[in-house]
PDB file of C-alpha atoms in Angstrom:
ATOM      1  CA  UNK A   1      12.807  28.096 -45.016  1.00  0.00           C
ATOM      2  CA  UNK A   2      11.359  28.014 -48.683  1.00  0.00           C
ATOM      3  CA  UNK A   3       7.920  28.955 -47.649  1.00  0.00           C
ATOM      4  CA  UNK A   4       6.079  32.069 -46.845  1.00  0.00           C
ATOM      5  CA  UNK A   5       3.113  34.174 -46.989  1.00  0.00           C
ATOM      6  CA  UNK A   6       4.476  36.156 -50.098  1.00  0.00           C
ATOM      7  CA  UNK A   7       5.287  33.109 -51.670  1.00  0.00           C
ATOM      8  CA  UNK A   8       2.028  31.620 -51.619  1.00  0.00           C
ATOM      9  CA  UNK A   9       0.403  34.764 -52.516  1.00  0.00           C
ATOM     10  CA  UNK A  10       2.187  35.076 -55.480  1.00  0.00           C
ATOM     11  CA  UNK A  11       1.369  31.684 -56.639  1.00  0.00           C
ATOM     12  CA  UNK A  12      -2.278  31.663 -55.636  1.00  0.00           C
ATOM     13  CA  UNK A  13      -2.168  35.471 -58.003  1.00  0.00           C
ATOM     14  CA  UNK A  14      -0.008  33.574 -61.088  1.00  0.00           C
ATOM     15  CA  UNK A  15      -2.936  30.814 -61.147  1.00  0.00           C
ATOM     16  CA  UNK A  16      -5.549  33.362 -61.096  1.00  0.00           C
ATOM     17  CA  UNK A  17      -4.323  34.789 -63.334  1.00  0.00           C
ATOM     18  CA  UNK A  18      -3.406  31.920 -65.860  1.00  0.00           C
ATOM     19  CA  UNK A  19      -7.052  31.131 -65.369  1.00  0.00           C
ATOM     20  CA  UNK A  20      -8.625  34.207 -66.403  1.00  0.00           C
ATOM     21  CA  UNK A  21      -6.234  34.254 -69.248  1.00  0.00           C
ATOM     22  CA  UNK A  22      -7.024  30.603 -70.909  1.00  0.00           C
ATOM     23  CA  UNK A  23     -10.813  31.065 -70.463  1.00  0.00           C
ATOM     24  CA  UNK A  24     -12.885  34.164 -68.054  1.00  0.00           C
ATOM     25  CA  UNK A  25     -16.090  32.365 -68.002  1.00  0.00           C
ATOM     26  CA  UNK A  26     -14.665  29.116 -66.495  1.00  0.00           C
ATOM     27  CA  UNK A  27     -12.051  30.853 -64.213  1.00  0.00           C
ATOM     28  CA  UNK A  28     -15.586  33.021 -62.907  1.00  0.00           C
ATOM     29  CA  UNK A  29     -17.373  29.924 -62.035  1.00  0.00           C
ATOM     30  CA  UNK A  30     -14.838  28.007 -60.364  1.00  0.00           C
ATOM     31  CA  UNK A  31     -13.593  31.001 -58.338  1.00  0.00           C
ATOM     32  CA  UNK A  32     -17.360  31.403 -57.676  1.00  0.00           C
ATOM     33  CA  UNK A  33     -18.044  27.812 -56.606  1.00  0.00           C
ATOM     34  CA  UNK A  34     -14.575  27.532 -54.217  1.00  0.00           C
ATOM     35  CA  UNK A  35     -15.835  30.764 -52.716  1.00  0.00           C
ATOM     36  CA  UNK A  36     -19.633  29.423 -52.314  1.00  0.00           C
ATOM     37  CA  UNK A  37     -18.086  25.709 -50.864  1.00  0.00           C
ATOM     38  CA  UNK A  38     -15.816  27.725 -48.505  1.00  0.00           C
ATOM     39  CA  UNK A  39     -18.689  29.570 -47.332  1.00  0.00           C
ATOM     40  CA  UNK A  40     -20.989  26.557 -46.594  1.00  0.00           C
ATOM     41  CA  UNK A  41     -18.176  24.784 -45.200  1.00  0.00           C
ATOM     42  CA  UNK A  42     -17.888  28.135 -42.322  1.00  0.00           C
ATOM     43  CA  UNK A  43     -21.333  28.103 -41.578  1.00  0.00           C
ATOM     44  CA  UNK A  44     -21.919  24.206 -41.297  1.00  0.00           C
ATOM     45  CA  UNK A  45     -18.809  22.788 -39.702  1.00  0.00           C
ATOM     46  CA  UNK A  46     -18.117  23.440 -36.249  1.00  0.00           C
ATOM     47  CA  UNK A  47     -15.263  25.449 -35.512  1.00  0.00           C
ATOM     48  CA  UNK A  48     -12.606  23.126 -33.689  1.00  0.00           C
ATOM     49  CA  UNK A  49      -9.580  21.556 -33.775  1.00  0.00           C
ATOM     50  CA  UNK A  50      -9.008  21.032 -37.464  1.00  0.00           C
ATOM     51  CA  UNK A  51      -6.890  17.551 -38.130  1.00  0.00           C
ATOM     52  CA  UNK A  52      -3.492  16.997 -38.647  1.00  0.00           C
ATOM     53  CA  UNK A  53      -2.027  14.798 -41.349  1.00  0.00           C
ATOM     54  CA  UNK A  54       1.542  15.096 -39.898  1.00  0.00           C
ATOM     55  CA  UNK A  55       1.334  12.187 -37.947  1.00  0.00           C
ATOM     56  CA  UNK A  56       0.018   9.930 -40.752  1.00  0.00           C
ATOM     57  CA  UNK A  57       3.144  11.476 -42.782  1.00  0.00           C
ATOM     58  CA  UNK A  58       5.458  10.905 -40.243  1.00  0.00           C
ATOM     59  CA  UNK A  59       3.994   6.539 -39.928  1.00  0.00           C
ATOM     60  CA  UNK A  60       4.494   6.674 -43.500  1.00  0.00           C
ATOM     61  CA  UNK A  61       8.155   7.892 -43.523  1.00  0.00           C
ATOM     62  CA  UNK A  62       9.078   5.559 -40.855  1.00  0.00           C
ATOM     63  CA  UNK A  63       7.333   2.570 -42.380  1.00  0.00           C
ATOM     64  CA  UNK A  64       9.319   3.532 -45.659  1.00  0.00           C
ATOM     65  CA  UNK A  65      12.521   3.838 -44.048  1.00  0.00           C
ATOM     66  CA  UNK A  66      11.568   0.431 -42.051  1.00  0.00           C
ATOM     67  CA  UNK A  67      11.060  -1.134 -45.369  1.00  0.00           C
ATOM     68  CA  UNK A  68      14.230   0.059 -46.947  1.00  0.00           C
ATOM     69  CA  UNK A  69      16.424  -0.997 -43.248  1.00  0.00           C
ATOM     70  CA  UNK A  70      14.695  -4.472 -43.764  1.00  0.00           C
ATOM     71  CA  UNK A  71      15.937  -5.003 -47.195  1.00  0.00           C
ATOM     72  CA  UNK A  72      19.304  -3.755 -47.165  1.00  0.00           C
ATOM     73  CA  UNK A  73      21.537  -6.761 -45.904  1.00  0.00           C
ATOM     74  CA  UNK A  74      22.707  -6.506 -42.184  1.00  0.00           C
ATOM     75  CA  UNK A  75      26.071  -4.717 -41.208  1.00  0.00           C
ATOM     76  CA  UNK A  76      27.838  -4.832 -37.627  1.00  0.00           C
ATOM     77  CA  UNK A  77      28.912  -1.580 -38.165  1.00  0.00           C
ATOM     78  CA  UNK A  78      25.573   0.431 -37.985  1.00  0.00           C
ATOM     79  CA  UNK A  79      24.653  -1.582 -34.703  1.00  0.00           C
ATOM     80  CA  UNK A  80      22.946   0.108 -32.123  1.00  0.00           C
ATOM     81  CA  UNK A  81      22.070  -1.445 -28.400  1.00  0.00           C
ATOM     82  CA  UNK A  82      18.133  -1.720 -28.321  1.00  0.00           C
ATOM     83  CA  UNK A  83      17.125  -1.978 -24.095  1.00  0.00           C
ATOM     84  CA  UNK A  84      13.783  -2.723 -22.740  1.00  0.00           C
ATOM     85  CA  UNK A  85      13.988  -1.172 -19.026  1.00  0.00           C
ATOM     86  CA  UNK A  86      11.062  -3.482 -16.993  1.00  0.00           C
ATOM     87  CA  UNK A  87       9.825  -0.980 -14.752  1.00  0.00           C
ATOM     88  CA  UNK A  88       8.703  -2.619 -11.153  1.00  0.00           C
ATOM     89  CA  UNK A  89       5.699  -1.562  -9.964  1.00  0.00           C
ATOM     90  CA  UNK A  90       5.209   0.201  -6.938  1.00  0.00           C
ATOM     91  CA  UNK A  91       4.881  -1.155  -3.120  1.00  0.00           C
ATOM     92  CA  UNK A  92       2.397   1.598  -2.182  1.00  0.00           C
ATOM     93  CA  UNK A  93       0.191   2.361  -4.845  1.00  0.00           C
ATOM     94  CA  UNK A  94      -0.439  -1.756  -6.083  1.00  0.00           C
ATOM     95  CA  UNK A  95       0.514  -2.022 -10.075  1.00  0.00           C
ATOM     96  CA  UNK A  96       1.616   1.476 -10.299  1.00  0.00           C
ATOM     97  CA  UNK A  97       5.242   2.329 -11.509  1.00  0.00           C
ATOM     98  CA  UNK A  98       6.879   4.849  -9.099  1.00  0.00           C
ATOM     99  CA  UNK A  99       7.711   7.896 -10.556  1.00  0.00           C
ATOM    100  CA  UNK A 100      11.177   8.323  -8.818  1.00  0.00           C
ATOM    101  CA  UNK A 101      12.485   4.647  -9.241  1.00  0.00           C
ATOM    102  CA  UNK A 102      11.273   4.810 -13.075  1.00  0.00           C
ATOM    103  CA  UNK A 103      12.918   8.116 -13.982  1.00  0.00           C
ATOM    104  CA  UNK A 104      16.506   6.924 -12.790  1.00  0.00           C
ATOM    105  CA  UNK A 105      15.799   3.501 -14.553  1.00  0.00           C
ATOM    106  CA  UNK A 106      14.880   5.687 -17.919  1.00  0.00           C
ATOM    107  CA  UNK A 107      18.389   7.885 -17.025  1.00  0.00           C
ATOM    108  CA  UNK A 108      20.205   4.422 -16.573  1.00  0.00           C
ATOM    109  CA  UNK A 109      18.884   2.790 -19.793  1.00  0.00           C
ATOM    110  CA  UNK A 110      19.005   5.669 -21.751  1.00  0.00           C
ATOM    111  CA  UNK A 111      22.978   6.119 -20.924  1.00  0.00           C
ATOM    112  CA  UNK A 112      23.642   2.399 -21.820  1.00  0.00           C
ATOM    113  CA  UNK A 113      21.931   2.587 -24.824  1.00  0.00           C
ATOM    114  CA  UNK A 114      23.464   5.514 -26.701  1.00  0.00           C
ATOM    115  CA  UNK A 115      21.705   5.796 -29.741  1.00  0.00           C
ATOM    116  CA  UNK A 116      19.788   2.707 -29.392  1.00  0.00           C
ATOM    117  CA  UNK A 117      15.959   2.007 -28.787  1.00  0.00           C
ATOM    118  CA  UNK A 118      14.891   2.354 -25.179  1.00  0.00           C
ATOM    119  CA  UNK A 119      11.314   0.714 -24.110  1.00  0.00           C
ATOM    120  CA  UNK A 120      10.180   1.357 -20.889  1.00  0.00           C
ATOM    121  CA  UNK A 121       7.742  -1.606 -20.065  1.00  0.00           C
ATOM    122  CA  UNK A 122       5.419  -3.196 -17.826  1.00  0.00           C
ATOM    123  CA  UNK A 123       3.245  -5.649 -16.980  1.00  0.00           C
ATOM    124  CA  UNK A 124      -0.065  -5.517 -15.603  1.00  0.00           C
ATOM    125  CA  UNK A 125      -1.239  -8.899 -14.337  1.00  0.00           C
ATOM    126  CA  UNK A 126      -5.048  -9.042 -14.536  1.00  0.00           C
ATOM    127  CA  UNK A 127      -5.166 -10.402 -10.433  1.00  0.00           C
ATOM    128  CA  UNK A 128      -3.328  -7.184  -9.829  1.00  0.00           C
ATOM    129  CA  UNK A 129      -6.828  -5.554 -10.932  1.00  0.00           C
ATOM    130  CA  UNK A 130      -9.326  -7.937  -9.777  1.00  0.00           C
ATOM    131  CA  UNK A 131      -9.823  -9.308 -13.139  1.00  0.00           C
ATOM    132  CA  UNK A 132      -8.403 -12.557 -13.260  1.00  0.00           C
ATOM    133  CA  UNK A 133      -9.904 -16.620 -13.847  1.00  0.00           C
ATOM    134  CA  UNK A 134     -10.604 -16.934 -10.188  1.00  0.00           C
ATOM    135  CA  UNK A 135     -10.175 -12.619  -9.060  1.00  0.00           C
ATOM    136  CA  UNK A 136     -13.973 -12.394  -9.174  1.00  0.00           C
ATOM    137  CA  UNK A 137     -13.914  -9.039  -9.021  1.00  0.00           C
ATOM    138  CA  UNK A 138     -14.511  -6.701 -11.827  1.00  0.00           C
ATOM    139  CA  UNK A 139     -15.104  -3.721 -13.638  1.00  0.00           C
ATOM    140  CA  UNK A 140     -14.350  -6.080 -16.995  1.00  0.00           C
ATOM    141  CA  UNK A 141     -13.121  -3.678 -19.451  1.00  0.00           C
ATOM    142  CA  UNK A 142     -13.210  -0.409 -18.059  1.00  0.00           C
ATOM    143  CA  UNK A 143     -11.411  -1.562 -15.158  1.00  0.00           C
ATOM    144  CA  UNK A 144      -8.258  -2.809 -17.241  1.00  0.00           C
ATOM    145  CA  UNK A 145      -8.449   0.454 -19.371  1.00  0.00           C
ATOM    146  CA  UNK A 146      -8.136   2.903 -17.023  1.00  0.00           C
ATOM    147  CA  UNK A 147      -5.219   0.682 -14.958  1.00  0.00           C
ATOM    148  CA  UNK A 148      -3.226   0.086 -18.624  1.00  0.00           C
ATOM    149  CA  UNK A 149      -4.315   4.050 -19.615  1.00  0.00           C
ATOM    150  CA  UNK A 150      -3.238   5.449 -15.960  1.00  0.00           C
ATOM    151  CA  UNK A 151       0.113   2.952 -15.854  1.00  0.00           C
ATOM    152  CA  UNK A 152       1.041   4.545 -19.599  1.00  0.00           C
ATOM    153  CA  UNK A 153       0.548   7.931 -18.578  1.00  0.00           C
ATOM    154  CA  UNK A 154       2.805   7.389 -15.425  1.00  0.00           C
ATOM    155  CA  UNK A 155       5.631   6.032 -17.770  1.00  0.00           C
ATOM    156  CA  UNK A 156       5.797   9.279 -20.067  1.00  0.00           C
ATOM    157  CA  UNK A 157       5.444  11.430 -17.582  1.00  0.00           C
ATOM    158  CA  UNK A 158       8.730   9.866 -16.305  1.00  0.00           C
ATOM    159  CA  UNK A 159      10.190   9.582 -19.102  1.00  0.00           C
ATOM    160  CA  UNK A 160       9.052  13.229 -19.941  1.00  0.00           C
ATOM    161  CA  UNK A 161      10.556  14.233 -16.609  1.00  0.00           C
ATOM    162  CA  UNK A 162      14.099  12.457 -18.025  1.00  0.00           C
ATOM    163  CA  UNK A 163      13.891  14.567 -21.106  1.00  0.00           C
ATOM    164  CA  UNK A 164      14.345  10.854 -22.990  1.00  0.00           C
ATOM    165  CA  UNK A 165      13.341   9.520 -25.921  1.00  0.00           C
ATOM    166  CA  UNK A 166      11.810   6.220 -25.691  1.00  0.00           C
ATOM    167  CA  UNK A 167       8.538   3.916 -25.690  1.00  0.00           C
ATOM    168  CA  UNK A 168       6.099   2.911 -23.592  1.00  0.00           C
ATOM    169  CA  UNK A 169       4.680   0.148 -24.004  1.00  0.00           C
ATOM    170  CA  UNK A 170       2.091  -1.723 -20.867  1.00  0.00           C
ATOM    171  CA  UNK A 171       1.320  -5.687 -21.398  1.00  0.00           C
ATOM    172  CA  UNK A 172      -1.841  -7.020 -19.488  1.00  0.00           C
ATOM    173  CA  UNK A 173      -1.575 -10.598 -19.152  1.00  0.00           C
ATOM    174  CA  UNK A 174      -2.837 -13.334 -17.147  1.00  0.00           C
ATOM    175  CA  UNK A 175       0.409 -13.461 -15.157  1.00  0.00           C
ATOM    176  CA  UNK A 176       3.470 -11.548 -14.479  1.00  0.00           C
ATOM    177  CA  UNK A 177       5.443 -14.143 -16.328  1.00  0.00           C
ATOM    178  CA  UNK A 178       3.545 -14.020 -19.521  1.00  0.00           C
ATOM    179  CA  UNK A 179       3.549  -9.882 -19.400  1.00  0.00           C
ATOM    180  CA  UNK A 180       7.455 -10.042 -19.521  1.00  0.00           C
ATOM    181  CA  UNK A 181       7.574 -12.405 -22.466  1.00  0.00           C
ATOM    182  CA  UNK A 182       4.972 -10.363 -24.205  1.00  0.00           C
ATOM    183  CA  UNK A 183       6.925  -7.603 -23.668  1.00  0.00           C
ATOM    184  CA  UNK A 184       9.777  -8.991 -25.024  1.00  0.00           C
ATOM    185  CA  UNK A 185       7.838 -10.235 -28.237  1.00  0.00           C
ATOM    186  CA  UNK A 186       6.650  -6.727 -28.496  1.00  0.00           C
ATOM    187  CA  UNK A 187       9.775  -5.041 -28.352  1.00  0.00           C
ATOM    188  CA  UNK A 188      11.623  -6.563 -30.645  1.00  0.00           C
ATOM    189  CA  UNK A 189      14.754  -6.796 -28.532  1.00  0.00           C
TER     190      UNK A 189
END
């Protein structure tokens, strides 16, 4: 609302100008050396996707606000129901979540929890992907990234599809049992 162009135009001409007016020499060589690093900085860096600091801003408000909820003392009245939806994995497609059956979970969950923290999760049980003590199968690694990276992409595109707001969050575990309780632990629910 506050900012604009002729805003920062104005203050960018009021420095200037304060510069030339406390000492001309000094305000010529600095304007001279910003100008010469912008240059170099055009003609060496590669012209791409600049970085963001918003989401480092936006970690840093939460973890204040985080901070500030954890040291205030407890009170019934701001309670708000916190859900973690276990999404079941597919009969067709092995330890995939279906897309359907997850998106009227995430609709369900969502509408019991009001305001409250939804967390759509799921195991992955490393026999599911050929990975376990005795599996002997294996693509190590690679194989359990692409399962855990494919399984979290299925979840927000559901939850996407939902229009909700709410976490994903994918537990790979030695068994199913040991997912859930991770998940749990994980949650904070």
């Amino acid at each position: 609302r506050l900012y604009s162009w002729q805003t920062s135009l104005l203050g960018a001409a009021l420095t200037a100008g304060s510069m030339f007016f406390l000492n001309p020499l000094f305000a010529l060589l600095t304007l001279a050396l910003a100008l010469a690093l912008g240059v170099y900085i055009s003609a060496t860096v590669p012209s791409g996707r600049w970085p963001s600091i918003s989401q480092a801003v936006a970690f840093l408000t939460a973890r204040s606000c985080l901070l500030t909820l954890d040291a205030q003392p407890a009170d019934p009245k701001y309670w708000r129901p916190s859900l973690l939806l276990l999404v079941p994995p597919s009969q067709a497609a092995g330890p995939q979540p279906t897309a359907g059956g997850a998106s009227l979970l995430l609709r369900l969950a969502h509408r019991l929890s009001g305001s409250g923290l939804v967390v759509g999760g799921r195991t992955l049980p490393l026999a599911a992907i050929g990975g376990g003590r005795g599996g002997g199968g294996g693509g190590g690694l690679e194989t359990l990234g692409a399962a855990s990276a494919a399984l979290r992409a299925q979840l927000a595109a559901a939850r996407r599809a939902c229009g909700l707001r709410a976490f994903e969050q994918i537990s790979v575990s030695p068994t199913a049992r040991l997912g859930v309780l991770n998940l749990l632990l994980g949650a904070g629910v």
